[in-house]
PDB file of C-alpha atoms in Angstrom:
ATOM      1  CA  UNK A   1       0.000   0.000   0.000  1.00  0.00           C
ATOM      2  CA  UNK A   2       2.838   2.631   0.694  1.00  0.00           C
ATOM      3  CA  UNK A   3       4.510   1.493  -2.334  1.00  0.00           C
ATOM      4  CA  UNK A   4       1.759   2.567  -4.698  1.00  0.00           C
ATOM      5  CA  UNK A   5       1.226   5.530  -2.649  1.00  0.00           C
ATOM      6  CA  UNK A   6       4.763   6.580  -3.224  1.00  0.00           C
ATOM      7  CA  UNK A   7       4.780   5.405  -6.716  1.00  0.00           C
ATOM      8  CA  UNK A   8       1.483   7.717  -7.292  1.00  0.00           C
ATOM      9  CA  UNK A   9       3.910  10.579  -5.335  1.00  0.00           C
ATOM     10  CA  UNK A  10       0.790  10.333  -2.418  1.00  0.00           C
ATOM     11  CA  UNK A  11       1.173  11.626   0.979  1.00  0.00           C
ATOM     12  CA  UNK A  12       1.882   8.257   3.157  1.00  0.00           C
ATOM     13  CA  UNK A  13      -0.463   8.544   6.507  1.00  0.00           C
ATOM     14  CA  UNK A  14       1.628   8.296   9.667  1.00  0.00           C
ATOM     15  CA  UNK A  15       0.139   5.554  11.471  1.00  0.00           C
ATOM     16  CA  UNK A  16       1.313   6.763  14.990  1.00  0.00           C
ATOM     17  CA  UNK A  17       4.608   6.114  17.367  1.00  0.00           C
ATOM     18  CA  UNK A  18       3.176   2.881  19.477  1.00  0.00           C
ATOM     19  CA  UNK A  19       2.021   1.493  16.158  1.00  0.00           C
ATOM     20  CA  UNK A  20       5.612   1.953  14.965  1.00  0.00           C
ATOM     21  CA  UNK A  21       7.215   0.465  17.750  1.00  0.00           C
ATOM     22  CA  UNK A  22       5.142  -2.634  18.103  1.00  0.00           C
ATOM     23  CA  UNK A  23       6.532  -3.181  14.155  1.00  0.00           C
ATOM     24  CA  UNK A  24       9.634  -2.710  15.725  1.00  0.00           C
ATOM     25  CA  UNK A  25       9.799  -5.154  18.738  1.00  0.00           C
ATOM     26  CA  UNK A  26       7.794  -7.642  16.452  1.00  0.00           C
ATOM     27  CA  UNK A  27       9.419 -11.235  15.625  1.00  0.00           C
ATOM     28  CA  UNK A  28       9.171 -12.654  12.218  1.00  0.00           C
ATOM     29  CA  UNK A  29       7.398 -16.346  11.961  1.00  0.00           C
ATOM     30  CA  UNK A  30       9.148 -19.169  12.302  1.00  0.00           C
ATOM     31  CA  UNK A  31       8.967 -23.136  11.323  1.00  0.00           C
ATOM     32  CA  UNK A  32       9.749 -26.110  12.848  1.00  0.00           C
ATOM     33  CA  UNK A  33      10.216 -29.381  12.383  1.00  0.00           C
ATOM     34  CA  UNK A  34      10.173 -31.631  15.615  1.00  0.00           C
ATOM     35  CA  UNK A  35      12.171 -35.270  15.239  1.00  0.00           C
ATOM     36  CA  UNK A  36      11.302 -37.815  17.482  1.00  0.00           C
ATOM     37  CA  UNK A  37      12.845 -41.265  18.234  1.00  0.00           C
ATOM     38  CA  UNK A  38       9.845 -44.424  18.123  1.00  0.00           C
ATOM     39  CA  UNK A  39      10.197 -43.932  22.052  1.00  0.00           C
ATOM     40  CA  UNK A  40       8.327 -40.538  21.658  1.00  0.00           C
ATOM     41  CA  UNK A  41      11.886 -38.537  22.707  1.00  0.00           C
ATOM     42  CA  UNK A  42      12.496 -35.603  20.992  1.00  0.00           C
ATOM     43  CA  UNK A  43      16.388 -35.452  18.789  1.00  0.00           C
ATOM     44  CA  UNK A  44      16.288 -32.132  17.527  1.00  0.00           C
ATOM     45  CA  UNK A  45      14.194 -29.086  16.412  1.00  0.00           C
ATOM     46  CA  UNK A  46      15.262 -28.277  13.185  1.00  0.00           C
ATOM     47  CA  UNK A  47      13.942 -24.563  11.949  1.00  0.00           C
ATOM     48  CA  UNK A  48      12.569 -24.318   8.973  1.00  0.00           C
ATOM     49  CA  UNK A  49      12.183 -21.259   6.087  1.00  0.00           C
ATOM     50  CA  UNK A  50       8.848 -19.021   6.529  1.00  0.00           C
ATOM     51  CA  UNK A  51       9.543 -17.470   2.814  1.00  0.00           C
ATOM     52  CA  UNK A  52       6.367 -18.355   0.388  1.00  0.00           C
ATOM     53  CA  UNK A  53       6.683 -20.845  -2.102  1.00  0.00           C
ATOM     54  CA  UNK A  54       8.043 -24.114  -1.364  1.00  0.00           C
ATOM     55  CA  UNK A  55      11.402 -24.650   0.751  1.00  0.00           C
ATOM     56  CA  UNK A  56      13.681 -27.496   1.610  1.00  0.00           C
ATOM     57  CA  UNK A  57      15.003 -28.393   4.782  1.00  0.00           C
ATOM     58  CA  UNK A  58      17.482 -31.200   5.450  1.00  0.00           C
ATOM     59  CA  UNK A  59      17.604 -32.951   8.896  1.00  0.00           C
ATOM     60  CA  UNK A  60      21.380 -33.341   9.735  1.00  0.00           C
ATOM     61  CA  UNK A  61      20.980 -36.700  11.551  1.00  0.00           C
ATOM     62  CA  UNK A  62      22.237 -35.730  14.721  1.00  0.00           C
ATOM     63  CA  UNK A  63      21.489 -34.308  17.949  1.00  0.00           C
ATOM     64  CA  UNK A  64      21.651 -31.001  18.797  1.00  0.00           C
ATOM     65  CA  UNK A  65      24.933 -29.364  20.282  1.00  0.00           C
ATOM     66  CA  UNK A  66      24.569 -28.808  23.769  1.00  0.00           C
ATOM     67  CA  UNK A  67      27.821 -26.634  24.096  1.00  0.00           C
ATOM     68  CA  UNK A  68      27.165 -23.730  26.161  1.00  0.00           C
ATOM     69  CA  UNK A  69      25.651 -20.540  25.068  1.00  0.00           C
ATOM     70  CA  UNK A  70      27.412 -16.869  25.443  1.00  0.00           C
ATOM     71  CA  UNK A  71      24.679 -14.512  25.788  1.00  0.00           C
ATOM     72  CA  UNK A  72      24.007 -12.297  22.249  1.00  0.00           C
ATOM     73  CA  UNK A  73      25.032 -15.466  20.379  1.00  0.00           C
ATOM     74  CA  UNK A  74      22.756 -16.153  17.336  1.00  0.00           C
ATOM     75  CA  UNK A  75      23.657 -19.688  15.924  1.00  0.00           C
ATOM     76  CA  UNK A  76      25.573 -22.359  17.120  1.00  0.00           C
ATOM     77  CA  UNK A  77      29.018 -21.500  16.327  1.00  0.00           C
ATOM     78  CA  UNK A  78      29.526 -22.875  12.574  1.00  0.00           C
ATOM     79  CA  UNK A  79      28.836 -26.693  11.612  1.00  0.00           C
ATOM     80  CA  UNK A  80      32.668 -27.778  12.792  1.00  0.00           C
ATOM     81  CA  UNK A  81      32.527 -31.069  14.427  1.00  0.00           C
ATOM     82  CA  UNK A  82      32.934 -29.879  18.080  1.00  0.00           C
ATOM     83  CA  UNK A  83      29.906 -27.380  17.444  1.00  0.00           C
ATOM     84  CA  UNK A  84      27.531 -29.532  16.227  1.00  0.00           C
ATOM     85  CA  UNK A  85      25.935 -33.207  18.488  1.00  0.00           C
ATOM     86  CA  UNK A  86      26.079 -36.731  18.459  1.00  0.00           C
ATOM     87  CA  UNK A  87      24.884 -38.775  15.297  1.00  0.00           C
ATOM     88  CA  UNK A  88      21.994 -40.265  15.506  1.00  0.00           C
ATOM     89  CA  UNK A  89      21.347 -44.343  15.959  1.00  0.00           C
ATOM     90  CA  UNK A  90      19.921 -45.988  12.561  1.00  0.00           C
ATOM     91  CA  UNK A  91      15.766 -46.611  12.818  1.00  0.00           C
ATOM     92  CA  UNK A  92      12.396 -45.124  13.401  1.00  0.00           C
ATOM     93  CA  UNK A  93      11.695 -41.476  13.644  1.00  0.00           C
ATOM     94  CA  UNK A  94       9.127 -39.360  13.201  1.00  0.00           C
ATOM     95  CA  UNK A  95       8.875 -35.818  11.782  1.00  0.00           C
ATOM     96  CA  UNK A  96       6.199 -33.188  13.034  1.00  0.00           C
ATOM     97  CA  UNK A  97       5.685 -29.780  11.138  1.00  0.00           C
ATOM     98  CA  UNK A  98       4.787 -26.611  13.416  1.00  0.00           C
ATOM     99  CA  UNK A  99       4.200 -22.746  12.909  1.00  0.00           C
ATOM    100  CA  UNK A 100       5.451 -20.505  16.107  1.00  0.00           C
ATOM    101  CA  UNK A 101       3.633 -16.970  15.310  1.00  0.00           C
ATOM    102  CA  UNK A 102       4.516 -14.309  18.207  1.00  0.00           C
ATOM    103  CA  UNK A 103       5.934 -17.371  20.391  1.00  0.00           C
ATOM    104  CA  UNK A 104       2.714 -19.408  19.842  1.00  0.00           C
ATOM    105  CA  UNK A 105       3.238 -22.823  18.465  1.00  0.00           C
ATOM    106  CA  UNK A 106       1.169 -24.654  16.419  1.00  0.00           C
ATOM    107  CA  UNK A 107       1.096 -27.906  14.434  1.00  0.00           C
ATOM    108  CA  UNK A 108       0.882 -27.801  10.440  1.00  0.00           C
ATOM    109  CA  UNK A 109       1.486 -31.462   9.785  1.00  0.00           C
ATOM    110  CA  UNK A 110       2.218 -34.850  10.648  1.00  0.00           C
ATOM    111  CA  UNK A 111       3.577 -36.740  12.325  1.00  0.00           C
ATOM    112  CA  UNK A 112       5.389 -38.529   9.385  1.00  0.00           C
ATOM    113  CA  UNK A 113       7.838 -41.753   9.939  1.00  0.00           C
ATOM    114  CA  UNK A 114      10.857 -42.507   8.240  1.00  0.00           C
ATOM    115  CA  UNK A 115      13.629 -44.872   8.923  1.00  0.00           C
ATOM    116  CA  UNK A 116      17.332 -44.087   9.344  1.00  0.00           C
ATOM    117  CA  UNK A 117      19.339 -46.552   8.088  1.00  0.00           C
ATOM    118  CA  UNK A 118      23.193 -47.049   7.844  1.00  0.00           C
ATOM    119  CA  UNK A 119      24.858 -46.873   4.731  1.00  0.00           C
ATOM    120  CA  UNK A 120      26.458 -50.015   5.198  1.00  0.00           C
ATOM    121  CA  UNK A 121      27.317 -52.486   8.082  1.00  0.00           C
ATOM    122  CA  UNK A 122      30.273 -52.291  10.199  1.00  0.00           C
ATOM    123  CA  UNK A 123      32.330 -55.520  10.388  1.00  0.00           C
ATOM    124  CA  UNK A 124      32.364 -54.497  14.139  1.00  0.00           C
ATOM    125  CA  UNK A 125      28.967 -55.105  15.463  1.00  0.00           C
ATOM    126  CA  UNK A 126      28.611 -51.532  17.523  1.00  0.00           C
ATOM    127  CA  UNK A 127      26.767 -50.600  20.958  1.00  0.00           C
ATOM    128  CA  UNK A 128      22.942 -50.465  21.621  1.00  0.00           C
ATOM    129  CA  UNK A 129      20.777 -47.795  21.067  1.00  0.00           C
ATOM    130  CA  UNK A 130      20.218 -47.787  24.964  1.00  0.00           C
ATOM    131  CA  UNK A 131      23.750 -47.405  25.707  1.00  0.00           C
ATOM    132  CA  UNK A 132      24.266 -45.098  22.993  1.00  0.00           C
ATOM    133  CA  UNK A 133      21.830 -42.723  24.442  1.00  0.00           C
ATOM    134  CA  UNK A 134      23.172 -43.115  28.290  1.00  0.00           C
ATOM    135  CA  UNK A 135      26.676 -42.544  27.000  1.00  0.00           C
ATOM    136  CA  UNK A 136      25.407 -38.843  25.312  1.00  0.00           C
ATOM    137  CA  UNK A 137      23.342 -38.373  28.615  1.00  0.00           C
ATOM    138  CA  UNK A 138      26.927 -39.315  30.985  1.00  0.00           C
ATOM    139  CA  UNK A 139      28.968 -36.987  28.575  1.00  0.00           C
ATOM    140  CA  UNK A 140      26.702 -34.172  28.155  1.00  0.00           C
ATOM    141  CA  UNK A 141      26.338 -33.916  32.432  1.00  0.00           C
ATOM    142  CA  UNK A 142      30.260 -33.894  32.537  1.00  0.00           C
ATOM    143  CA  UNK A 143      30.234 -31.107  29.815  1.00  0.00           C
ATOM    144  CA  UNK A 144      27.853 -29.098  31.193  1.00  0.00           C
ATOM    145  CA  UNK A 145      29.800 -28.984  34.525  1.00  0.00           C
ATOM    146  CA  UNK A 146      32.891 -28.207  32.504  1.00  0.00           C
ATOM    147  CA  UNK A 147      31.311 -25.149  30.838  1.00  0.00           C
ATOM    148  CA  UNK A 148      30.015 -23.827  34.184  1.00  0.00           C
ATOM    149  CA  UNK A 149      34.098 -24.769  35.465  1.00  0.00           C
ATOM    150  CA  UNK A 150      35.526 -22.674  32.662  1.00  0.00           C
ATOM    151  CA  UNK A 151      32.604 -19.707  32.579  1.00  0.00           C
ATOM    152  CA  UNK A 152      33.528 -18.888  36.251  1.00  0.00           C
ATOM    153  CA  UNK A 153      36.813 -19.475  36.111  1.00  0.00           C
ATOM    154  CA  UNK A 154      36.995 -16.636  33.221  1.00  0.00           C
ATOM    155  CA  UNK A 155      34.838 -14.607  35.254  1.00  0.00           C
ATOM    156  CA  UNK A 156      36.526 -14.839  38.257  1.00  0.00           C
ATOM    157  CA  UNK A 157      39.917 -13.644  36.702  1.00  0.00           C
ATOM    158  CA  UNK A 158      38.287 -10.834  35.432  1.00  0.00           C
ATOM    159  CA  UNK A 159      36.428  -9.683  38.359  1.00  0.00           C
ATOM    160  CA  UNK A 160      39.898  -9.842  39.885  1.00  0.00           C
ATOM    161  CA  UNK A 161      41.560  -7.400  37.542  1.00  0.00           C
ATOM    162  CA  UNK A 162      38.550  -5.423  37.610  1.00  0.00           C
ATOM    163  CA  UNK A 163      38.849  -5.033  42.039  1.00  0.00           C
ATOM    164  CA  UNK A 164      42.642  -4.671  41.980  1.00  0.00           C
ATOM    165  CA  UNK A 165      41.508  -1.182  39.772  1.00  0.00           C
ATOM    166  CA  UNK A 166      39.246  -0.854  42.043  1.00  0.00           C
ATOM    167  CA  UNK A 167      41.470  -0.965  45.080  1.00  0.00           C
ATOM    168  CA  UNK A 168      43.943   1.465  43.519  1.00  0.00           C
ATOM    169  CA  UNK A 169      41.079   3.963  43.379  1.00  0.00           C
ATOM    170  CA  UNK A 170      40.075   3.335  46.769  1.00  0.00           C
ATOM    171  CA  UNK A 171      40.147   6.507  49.494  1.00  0.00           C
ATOM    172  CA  UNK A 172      42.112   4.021  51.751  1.00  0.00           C
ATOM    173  CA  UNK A 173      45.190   2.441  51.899  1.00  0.00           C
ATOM    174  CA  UNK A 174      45.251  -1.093  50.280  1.00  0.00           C
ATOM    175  CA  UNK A 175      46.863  -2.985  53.198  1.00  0.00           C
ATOM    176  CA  UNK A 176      45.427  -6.322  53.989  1.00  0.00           C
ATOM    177  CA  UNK A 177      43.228  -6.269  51.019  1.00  0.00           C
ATOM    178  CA  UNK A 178      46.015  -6.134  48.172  1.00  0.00           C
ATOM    179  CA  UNK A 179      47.531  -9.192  49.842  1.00  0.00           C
ATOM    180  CA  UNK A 180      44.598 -11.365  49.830  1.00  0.00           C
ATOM    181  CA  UNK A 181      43.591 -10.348  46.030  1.00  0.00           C
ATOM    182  CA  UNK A 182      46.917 -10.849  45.061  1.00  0.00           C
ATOM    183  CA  UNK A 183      46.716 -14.516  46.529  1.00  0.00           C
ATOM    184  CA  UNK A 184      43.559 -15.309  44.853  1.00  0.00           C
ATOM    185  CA  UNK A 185      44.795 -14.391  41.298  1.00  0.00           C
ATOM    186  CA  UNK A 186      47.914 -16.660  42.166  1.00  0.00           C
ATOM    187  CA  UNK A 187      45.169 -19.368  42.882  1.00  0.00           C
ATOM    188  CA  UNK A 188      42.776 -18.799  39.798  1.00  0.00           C
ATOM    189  CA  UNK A 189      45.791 -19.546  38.069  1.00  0.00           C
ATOM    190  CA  UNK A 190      46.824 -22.487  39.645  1.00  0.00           C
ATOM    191  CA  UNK A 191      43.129 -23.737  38.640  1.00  0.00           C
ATOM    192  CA  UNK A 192      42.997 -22.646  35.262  1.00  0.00           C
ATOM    193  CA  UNK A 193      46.623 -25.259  34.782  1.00  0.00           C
ATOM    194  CA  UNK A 194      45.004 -28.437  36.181  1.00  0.00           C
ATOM    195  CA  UNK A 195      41.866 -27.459  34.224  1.00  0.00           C
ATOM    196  CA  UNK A 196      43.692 -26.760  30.755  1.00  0.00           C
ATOM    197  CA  UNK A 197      47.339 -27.385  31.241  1.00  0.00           C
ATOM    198  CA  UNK A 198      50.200 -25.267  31.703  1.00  0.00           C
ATOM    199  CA  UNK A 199      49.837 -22.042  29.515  1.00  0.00           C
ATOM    200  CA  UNK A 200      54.196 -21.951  29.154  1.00  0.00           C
ATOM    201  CA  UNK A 201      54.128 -25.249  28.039  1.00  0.00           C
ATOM    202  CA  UNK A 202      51.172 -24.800  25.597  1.00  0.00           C
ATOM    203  CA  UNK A 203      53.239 -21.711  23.879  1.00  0.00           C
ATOM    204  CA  UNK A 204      56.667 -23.577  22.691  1.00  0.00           C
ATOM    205  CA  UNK A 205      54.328 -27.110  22.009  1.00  0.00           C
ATOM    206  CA  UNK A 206      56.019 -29.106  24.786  1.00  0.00           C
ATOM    207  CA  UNK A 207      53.233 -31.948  25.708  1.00  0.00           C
ATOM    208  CA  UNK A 208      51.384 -31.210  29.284  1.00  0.00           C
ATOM    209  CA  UNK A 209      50.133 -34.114  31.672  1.00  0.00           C
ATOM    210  CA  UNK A 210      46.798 -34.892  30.924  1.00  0.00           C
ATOM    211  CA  UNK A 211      44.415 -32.066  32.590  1.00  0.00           C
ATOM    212  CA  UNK A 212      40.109 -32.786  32.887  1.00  0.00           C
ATOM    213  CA  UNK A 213      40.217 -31.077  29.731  1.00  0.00           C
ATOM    214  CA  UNK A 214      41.961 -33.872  27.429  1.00  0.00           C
ATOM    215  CA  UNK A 215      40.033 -36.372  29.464  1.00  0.00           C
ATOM    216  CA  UNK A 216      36.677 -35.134  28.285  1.00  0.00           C
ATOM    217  CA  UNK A 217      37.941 -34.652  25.027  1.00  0.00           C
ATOM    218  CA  UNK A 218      39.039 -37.897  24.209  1.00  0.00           C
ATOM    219  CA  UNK A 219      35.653 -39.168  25.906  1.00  0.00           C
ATOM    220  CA  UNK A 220      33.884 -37.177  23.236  1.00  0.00           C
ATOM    221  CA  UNK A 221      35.199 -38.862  20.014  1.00  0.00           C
ATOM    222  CA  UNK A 222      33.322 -41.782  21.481  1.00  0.00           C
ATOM    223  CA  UNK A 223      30.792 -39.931  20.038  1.00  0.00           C
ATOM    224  CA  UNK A 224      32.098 -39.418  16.236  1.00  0.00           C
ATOM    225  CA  UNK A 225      30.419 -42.442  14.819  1.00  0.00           C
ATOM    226  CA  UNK A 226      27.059 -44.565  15.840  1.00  0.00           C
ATOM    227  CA  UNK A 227      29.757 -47.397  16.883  1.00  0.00           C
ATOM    228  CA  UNK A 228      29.810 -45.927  19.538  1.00  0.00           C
ATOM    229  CA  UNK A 229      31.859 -45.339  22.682  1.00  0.00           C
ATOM    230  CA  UNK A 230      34.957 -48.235  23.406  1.00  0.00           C
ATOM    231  CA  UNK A 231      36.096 -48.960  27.137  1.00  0.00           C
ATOM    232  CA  UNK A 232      38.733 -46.522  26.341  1.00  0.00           C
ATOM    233  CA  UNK A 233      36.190 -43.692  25.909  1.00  0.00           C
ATOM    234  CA  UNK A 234      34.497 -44.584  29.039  1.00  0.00           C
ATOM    235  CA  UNK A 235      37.863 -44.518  31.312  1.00  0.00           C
ATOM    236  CA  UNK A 236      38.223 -41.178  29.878  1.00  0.00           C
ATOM    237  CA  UNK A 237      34.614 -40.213  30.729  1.00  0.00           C
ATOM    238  CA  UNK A 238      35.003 -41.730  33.932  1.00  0.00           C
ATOM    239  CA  UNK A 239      38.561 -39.866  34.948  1.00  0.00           C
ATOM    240  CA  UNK A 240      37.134 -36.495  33.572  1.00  0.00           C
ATOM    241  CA  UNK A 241      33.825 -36.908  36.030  1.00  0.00           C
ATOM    242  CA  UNK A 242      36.323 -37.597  38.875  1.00  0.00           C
ATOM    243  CA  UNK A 243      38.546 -34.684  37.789  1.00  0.00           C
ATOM    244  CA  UNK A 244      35.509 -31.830  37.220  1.00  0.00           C
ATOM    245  CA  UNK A 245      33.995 -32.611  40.447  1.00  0.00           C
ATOM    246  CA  UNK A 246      36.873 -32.151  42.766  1.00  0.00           C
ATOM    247  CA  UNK A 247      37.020 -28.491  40.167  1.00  0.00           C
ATOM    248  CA  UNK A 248      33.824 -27.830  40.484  1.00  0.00           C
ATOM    249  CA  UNK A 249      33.739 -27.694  44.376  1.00  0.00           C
ATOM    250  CA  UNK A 250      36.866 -25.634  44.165  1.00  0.00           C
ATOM    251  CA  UNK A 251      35.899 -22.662  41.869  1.00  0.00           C
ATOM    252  CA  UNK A 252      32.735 -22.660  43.637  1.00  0.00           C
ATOM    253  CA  UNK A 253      33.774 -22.092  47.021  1.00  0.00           C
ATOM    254  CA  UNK A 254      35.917 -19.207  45.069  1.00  0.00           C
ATOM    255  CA  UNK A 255      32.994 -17.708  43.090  1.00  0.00           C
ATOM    256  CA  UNK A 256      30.380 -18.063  46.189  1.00  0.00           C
ATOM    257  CA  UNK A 257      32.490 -17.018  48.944  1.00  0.00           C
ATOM    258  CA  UNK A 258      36.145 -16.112  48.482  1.00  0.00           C
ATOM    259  CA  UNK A 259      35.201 -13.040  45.866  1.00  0.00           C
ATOM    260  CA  UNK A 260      31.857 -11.835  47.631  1.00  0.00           C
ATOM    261  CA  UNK A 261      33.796 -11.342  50.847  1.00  0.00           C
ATOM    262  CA  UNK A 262      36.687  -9.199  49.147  1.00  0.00           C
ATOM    263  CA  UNK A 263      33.835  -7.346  47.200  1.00  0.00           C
ATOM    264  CA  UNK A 264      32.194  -6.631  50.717  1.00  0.00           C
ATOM    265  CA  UNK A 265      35.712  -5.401  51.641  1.00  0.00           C
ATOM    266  CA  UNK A 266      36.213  -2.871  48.671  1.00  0.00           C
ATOM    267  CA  UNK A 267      32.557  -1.523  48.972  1.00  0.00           C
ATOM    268  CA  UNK A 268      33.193  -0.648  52.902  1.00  0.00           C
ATOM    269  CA  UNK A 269      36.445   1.371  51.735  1.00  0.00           C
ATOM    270  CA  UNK A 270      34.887   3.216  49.073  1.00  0.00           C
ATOM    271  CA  UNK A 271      35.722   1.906  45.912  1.00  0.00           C
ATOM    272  CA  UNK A 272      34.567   2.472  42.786  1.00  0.00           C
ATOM    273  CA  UNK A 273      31.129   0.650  41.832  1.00  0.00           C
ATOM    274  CA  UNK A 274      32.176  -2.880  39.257  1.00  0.00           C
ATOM    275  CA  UNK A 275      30.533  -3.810  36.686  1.00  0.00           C
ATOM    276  CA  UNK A 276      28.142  -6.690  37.245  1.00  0.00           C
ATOM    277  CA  UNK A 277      28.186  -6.511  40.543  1.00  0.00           C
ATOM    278  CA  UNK A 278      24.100  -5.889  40.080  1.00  0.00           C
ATOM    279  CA  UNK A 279      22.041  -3.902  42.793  1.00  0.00           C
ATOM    280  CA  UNK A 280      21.489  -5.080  46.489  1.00  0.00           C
ATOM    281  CA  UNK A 281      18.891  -5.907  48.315  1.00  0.00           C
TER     282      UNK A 281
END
């Protein structure tokens, strides 16, 4: 309608501010197509196109990543290996179309069934489909917990910087305080080397001991093929569980309690506000 009013040199009616906004905020349409195992367990939602005409859209027979998500990220990090899930087993599926309009979902279609079948069979007869799935389940808990490890730790080393600037703006003298942040960056760093190795090392390519880090990823390429994970994948799974947790309880105690306290302690001698630090009760 605009367009022929411009084309006809027309005077375009303004159709108010709030009507202008809500075309702002609003969300274009999306489709999806839900695949399901024949237990009724959903693999993946794979989005569609909502262009007219008729589209295409390819199922890439596997899971969905469940690598952690930065916030402002808007796809999954490229289709590299370590970005995108575990294959999925050969047999039944279904496929379910859907419509979400202004976050409402509704179905279109289906469900359809299809098989997945293997392209050809493996000399080596390969794991179940049940211990296929507990495998992803067992990996994807220990990756989880790693992300969380390595989010804080990150975080952590920042916030450190960011009070040591703070201290050295301080109206007081830094005494006691300096010490103590000074001791937790030395053991932040201690962390990050038995999470990821020894940074000095890393640089010239000499070979580190392996860290929960090569553990997990060694217990990953179980996942590479529908073979399967080997007993060598699973003694890596198993030694990176062992590894995280003892981690986990460390940078927590850190992240909970260690950092809180020394932000407590800048606060009470005046220094500057930090970023993130949000807004008390």
């Amino acid at each position: 309608k605009e367009k022929d009013l411009e084309k006809r040199n027309a005077s375009i009616p303004f159709p108010g501010w709030d009507a202008l906004e809500e075309e702002r905020r609003e969300q274009d349409p999306k489709i999806w197509i839900t695949i399901k195992d024949a237990n009724n367990n959903v693999i993946k939602n794979v989005e569609g196109s909502s262009k007219k005409g008729i589209n295409r859209v390819a199922w890439d027979l596997r899971h969905p990543s469940t690598r952690a998500i930065r916030p402002g990220q808007s796809s999954g990090g490229g289709r590299s290996w370590w970005n995108s899930g575990p294959l999925a087993m050969p047999g039944t599926y279904t496929a379910t179309l859907s419509k979400e309009v202004d976050g409402v979902v509704t179905q279109l279609d289906g469900p359809i069934t299809f098989q997945v079948e293997p392209l050809f069979e493996s000399t080596l007869k390969g794991v179940s489909y049940e211990e296929y799935n507990a495998y992803i389940s067992a990996y994807n808990e220990v990756a989880t917990q790693e992300s969380k490890i390595s989010d804080v730790l990150n975080s952590s080393l920042d916030k450190v910087k960011a009070m040591k600037l703070a201290l050295s703006r301080a109206p007081a003298a830094p005494g006691n305080t300096a010490t103590r942040l000074h001791d937790l960056q030395q053991q932040l760093f201690a962390f990050e080397e038995k999470l990821e190795g020894n940074k000095s090392r890393d640089e010239i390519g000499e070979r580190n001991p392996p860290n929960a880090g090569d553990h997990l990823n060694v217990a990953r390429r179980g996942l590479a093929t529908t073979y399967g994970p080997t007993p060598m994948h699973k003694q890596n799974l198993d030694l990176a569980k062992t590894m995280m947790a003892s981690l986990y309880t460390e940078i927590r105690t850190i992240a909970n309690t260690t950092i809180p306290q020394l932000e407590k302690e800048l606060q009470r001698m005046g220094a500057p506000y930090i970023m993130g630090q949000g807004i008390e009760e």
